[in-house]
PDB file of C-alpha atoms and ligand atoms in Angstrom:
ATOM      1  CA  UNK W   1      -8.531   9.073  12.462  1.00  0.00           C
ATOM      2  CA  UNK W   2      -5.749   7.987  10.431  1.00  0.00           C
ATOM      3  CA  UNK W   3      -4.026  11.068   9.781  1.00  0.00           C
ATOM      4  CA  UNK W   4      -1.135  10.969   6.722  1.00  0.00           C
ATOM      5  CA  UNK W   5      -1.035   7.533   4.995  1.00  0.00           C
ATOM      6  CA  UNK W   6       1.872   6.775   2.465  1.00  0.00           C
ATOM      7  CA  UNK W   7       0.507   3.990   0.103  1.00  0.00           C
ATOM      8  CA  UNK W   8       3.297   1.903  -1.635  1.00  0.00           C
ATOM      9  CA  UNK W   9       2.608   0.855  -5.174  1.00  0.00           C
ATOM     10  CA  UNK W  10      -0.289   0.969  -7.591  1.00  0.00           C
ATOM     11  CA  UNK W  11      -1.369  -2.910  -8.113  1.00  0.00           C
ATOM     12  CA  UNK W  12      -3.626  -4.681  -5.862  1.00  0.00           C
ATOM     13  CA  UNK W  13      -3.461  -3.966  -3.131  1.00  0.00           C
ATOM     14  CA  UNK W  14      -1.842  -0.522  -3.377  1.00  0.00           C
ATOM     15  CA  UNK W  15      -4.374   0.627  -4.757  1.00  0.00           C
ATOM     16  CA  UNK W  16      -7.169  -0.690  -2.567  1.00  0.00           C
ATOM     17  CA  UNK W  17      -4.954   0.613  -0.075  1.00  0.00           C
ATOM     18  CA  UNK W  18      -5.281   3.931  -1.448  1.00  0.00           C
ATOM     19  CA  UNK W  19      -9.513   3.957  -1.968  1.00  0.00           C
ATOM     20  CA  UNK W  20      -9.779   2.806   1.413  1.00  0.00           C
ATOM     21  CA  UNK W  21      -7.341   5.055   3.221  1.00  0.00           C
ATOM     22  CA  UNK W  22      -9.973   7.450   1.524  1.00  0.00           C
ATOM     23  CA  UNK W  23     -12.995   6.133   2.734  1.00  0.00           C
ATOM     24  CA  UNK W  24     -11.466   5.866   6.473  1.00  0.00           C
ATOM     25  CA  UNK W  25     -10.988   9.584   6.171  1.00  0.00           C
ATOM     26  CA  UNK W  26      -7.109   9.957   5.725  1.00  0.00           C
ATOM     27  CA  UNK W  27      -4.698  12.335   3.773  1.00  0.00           C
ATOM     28  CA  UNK W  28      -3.183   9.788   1.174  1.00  0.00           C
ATOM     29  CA  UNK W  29       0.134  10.001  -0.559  1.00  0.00           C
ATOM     30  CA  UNK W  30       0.598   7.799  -3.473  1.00  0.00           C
ATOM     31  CA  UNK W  31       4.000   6.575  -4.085  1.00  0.00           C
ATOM     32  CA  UNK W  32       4.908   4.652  -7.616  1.00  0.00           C
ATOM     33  CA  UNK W  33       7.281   4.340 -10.209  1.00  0.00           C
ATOM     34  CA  UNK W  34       5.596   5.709 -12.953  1.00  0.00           C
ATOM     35  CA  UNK W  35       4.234   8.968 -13.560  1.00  0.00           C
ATOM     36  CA  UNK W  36       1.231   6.938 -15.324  1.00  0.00           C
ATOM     37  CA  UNK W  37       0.570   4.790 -11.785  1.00  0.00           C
ATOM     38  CA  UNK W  38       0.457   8.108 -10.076  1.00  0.00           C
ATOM     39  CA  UNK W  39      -2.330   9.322 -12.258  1.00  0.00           C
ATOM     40  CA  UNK W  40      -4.140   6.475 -12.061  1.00  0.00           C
ATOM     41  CA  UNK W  41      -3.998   6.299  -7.925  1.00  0.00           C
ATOM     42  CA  UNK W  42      -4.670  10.310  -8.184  1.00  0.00           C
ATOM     43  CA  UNK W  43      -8.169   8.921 -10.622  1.00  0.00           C
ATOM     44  CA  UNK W  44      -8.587   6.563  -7.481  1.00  0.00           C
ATOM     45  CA  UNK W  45      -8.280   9.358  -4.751  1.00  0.00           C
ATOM     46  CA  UNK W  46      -4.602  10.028  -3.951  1.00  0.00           C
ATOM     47  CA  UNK W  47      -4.231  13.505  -2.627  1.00  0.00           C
ATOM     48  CA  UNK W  48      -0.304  14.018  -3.553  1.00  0.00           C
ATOM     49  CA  UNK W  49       1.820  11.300  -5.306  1.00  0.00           C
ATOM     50  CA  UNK W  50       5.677  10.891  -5.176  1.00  0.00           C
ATOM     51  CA  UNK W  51       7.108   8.875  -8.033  1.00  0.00           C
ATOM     52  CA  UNK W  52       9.914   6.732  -5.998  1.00  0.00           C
ATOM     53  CA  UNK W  53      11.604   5.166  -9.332  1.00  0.00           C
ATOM     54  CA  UNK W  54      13.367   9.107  -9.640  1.00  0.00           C
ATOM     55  CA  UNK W  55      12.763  11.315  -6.814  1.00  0.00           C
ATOM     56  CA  UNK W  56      14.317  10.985  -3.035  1.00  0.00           C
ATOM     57  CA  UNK W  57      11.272   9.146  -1.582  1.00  0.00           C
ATOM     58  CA  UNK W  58      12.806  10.198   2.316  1.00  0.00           C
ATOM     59  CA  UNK W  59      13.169  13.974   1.594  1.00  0.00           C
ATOM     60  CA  UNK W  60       9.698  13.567  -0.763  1.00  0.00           C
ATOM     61  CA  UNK W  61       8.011  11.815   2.704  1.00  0.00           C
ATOM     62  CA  UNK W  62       9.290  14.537   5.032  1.00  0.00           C
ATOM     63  CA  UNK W  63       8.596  17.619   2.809  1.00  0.00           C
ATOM     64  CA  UNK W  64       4.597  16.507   2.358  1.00  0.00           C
ATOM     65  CA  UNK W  65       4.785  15.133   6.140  1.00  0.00           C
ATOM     66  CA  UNK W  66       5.781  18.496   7.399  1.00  0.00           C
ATOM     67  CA  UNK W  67       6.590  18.910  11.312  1.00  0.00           C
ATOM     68  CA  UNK W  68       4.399  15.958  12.130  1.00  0.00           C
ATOM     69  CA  UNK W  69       5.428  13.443  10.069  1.00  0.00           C
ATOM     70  CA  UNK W  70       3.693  10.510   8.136  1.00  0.00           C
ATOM     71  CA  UNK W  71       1.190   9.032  10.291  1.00  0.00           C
ATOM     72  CA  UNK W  72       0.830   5.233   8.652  1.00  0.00           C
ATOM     73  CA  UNK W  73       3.044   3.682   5.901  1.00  0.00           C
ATOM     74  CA  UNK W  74       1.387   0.767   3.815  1.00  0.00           C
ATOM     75  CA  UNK W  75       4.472  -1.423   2.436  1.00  0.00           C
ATOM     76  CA  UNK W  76       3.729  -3.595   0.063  1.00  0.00           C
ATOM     77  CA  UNK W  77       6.792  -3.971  -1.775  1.00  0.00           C
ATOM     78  CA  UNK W  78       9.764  -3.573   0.944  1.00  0.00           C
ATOM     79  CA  UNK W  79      13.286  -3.943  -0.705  1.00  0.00           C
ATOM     80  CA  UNK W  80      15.033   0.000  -0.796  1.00  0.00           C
ATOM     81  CA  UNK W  81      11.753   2.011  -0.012  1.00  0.00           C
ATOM     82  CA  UNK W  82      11.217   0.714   3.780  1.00  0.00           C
ATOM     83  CA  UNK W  83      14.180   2.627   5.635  1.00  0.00           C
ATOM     84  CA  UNK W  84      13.390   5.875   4.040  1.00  0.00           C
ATOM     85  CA  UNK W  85       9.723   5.573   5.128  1.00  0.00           C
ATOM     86  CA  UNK W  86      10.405   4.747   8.439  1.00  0.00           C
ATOM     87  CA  UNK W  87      12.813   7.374   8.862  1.00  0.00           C
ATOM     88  CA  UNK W  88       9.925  10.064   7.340  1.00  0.00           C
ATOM     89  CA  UNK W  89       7.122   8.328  10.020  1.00  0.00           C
ATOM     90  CA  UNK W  90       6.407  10.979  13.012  1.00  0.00           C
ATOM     91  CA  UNK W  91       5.793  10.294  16.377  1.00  0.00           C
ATOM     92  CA  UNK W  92       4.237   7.076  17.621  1.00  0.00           C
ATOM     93  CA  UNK W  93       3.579   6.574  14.188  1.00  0.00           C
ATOM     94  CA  UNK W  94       2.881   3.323  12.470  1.00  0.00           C
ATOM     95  CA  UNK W  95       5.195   1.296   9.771  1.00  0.00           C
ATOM     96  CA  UNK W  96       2.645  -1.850   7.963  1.00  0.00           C
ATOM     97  CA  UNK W  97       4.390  -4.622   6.583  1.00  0.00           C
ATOM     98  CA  UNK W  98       2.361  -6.176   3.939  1.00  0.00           C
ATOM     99  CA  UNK W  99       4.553  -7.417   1.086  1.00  0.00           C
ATOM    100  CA  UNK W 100       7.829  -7.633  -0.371  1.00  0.00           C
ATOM    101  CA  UNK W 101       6.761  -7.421  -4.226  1.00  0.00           C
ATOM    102  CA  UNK W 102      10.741  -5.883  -4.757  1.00  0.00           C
ATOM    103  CA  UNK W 103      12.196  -9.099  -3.496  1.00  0.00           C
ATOM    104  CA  UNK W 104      14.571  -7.928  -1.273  1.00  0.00           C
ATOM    105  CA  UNK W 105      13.512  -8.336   2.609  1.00  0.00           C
ATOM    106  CA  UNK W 106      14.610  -4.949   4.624  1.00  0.00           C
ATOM    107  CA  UNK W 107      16.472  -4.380   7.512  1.00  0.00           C
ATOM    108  CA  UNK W 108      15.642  -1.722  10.085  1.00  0.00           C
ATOM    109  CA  UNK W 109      17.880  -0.206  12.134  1.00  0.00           C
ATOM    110  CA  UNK W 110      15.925  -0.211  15.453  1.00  0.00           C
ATOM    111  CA  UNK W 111      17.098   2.953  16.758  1.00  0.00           C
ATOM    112  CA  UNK W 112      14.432   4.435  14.551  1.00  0.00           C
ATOM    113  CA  UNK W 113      11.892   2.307  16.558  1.00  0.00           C
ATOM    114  CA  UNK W 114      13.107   3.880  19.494  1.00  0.00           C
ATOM    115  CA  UNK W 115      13.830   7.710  18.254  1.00  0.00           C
ATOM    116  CA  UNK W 116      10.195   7.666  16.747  1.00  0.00           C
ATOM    117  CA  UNK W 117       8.393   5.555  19.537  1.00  0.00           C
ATOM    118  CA  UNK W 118       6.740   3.831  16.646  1.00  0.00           C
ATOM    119  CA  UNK W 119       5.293   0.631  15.456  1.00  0.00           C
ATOM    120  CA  UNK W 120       6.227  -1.769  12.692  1.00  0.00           C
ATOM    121  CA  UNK W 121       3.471  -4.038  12.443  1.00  0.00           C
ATOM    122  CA  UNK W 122       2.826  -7.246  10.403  1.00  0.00           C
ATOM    123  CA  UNK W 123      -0.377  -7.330   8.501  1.00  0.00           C
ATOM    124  CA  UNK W 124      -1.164 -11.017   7.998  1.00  0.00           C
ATOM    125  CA  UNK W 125      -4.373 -11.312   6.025  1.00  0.00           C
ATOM    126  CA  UNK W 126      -4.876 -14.757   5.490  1.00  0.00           C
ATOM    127  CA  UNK W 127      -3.981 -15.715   8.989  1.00  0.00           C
ATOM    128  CA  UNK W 128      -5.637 -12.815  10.854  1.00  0.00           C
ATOM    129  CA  UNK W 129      -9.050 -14.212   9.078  1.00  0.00           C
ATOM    130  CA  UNK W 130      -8.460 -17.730  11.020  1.00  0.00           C
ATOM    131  CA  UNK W 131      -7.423 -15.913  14.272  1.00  0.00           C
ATOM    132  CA  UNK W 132     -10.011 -13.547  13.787  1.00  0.00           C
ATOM    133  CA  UNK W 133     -13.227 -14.844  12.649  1.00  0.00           C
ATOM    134  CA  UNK W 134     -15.663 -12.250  14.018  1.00  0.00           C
ATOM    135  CA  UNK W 135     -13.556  -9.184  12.877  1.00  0.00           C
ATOM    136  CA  UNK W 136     -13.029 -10.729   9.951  1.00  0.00           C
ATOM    137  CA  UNK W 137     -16.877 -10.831   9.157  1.00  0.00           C
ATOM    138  CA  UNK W 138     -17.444  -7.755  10.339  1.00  0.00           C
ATOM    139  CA  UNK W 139     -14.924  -6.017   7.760  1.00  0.00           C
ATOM    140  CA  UNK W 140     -15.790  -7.733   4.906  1.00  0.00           C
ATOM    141  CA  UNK W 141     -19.427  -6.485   5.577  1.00  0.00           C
ATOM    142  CA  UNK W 142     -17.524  -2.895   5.086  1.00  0.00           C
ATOM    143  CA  UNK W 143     -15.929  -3.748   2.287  1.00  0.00           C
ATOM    144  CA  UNK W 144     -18.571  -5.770   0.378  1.00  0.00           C
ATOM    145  CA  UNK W 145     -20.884  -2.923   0.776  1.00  0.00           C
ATOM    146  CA  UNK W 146     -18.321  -0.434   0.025  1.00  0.00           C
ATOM    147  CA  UNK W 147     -17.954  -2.293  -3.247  1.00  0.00           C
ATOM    148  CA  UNK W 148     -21.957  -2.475  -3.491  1.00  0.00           C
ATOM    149  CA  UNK W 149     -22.004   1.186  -3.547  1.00  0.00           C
ATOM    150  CA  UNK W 150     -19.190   2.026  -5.999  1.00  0.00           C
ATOM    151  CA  UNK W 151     -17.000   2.763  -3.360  1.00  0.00           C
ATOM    152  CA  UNK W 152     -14.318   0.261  -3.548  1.00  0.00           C
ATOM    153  CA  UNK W 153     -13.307   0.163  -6.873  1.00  0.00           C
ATOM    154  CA  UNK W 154     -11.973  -3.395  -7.059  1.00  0.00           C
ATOM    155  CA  UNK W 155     -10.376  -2.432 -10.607  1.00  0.00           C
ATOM    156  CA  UNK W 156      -9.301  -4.932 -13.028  1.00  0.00           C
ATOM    157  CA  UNK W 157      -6.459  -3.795 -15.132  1.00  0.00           C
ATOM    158  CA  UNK W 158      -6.396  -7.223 -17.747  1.00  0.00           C
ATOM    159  CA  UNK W 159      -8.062 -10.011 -17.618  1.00  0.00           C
ATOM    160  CA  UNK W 160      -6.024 -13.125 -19.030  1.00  0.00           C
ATOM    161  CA  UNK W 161      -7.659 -16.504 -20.566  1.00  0.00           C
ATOM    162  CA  UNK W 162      -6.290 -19.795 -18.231  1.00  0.00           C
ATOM    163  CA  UNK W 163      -3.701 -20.756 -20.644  1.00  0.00           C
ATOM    164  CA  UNK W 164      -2.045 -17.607 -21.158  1.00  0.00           C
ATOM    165  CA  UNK W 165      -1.137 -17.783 -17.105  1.00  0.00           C
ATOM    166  CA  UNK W 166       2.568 -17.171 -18.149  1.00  0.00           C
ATOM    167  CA  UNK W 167       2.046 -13.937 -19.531  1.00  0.00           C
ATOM    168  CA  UNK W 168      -0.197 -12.486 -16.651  1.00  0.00           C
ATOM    169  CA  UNK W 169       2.640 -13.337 -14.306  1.00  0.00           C
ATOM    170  CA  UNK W 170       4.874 -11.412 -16.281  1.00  0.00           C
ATOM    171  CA  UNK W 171       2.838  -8.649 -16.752  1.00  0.00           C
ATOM    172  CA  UNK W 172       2.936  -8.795 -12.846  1.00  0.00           C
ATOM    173  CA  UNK W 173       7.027  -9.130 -12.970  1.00  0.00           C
ATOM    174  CA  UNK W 174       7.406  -6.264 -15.213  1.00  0.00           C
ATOM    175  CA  UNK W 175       5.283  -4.243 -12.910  1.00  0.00           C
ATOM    176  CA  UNK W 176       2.532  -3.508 -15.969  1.00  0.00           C
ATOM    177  CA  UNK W 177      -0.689  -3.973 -13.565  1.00  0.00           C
ATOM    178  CA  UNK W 178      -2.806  -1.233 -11.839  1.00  0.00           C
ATOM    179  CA  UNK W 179      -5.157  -2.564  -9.815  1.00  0.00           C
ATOM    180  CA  UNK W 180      -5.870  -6.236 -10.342  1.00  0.00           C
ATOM    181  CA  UNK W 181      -5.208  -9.309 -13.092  1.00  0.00           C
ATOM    182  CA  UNK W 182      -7.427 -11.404 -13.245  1.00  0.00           C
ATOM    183  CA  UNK W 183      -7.334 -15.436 -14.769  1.00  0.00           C
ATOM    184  CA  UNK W 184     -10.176 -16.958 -16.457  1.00  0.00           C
ATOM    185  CA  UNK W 185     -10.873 -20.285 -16.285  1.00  0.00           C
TER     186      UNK W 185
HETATM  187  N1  NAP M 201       0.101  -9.364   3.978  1.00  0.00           N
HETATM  188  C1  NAP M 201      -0.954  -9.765   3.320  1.00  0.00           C
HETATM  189  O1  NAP M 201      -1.955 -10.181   3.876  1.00  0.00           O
HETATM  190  C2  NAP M 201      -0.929  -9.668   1.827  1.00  0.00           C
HETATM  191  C3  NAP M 201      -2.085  -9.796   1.066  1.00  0.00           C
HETATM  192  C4  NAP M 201      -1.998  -9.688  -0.311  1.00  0.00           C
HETATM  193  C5  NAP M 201      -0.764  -9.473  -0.925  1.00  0.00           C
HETATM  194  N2  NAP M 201       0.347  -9.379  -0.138  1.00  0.00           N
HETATM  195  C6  NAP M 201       1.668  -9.128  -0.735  1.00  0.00           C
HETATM  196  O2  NAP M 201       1.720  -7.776  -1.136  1.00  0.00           O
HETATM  197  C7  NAP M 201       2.600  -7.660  -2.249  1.00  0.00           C
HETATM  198  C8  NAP M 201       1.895  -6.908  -3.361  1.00  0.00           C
HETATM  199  O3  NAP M 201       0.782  -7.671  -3.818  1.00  0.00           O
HETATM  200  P1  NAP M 201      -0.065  -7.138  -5.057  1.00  0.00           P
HETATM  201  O4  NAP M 201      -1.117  -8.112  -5.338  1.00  0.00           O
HETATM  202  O5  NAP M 201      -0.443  -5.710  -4.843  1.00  0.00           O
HETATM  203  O6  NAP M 201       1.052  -7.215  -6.210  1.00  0.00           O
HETATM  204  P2  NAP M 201       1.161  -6.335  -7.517  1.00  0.00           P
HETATM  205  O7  NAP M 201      -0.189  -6.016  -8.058  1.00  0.00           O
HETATM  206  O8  NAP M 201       2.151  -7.016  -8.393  1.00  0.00           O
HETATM  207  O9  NAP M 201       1.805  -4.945  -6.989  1.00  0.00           O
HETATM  208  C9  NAP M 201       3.066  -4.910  -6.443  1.00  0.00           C
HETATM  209  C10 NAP M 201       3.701  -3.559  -6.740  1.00  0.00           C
HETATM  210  O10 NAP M 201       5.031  -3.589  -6.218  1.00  0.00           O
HETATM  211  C11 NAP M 201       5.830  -2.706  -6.934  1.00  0.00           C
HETATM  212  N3  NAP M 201       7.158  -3.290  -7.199  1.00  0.00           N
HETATM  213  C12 NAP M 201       8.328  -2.751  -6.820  1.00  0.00           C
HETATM  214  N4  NAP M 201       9.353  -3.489  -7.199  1.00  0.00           N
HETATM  215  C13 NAP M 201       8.827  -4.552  -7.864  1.00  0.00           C
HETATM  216  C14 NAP M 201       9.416  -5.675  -8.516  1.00  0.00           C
HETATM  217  N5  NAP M 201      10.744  -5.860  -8.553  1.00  0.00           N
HETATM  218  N6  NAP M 201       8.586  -6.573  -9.109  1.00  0.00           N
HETATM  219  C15 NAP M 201       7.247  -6.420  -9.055  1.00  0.00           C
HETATM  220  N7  NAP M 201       6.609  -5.363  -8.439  1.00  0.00           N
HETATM  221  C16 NAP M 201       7.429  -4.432  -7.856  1.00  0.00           C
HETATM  222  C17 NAP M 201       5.093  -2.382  -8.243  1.00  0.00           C
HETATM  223  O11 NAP M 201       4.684  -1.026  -8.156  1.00  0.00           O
HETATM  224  P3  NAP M 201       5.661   0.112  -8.691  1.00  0.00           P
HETATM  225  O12 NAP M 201       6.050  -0.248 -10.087  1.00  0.00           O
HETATM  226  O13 NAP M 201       4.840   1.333  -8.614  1.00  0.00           O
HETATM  227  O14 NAP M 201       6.829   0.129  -7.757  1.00  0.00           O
HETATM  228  C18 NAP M 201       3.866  -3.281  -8.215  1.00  0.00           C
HETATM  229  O15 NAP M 201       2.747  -2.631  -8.761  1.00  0.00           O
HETATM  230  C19 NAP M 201       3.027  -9.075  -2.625  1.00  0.00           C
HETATM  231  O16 NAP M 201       4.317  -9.306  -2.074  1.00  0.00           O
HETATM  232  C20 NAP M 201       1.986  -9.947  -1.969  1.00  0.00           C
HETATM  233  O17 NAP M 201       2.499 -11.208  -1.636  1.00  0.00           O
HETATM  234  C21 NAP M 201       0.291  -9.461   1.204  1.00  0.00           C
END
């Protein structure tokens, strides 16, 4: 049972974060910086949304965690937004760190850790499949028939021809994408 899960971000794999936090049964809270990207995650599943580009993501995390607290944070992006969600995470809750898509790499001050009895965990994909073959298979037998049955939405916000690789990547910079972009050969 994963309880509360803040999802960080609306592109990849926010947003996958989001349907699947879903499917495992969770409460989800959608955090963005765009009115629009918290539509779309609400389209995708999101049961309450907090747009983190203008309101106080901390007091926003602690008003919808209530006396418990947020259960599991999914970081993809880091930079300003990582204190403030580990200071809204309740007991023995759980802090993933999945991506710094803001550029800057936080600090945490560790009496949190303590105060909180919580965990800050890496999520290495790539290198957890190596480590992890079995598991690994296992999942993606979830996910691929989670996909099969229009579960998983895998969605595809533009898809760019080969040459025009530039301006995907700066659609990704200028934080355009919901979901996925996708290159063509
Ligand atoms: N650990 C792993 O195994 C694993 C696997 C895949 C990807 N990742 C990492 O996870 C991160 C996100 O990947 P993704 O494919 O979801 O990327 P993405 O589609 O570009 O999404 C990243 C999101 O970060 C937010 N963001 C905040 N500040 C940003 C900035 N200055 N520039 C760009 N985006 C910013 C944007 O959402 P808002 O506008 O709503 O803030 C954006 O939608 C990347 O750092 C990637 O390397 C890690």
């Amino acid at each position: 049972m994963l309880g509360l899960v803040a999802v960080f971000g609306a592109g990849g794999v926010g947003l996958a974060a989001v349907e699947l936090g879903k499917l495992m049964g969770a409460r989800v809270i959608a955090c963005a910086s765009s009115d629009e990207k918290l539509a779309f995650t609400r389209e995708h599943g999101a049961d309450e949304t907090v747009n983190y580009a203008k309101d106080d993501l901390r007091g926003a995390l602690k008003r919808l965690g209530g006396e418990r607290g947020i259960d599991v944070v999914y970081d993809p992006v880091g930079g300003p937004y990582a204190e403030p969600a580990v200071r809204a995470l309740g007991w023995e809750g759980r802090y993933l760190v999945v991506g710094f898509a803001a550029g800057d790499i936080p600090k945490l001050p560790l009496n949190l850790v303590l105060l909180k009895s919580c965990d800050i965990r890496g999520v290495l994909w790539g290198a957890w499949t190596v480590r992890e073959p079995k598991a690994q298979h296992a999942l993606m037998s979830d996910i691929v028939r989670w996909c099969a049955e229009g579960k998983l939405s895998a969605h595809v916000h533009a898809v760019y021809p080969l040459a025009e690789t530039a301006a995907a990547l700066k659609a990704i910079a200028d934080r355009k994408a919901m979901g996925k972009i996708v290159l063509r050969p």
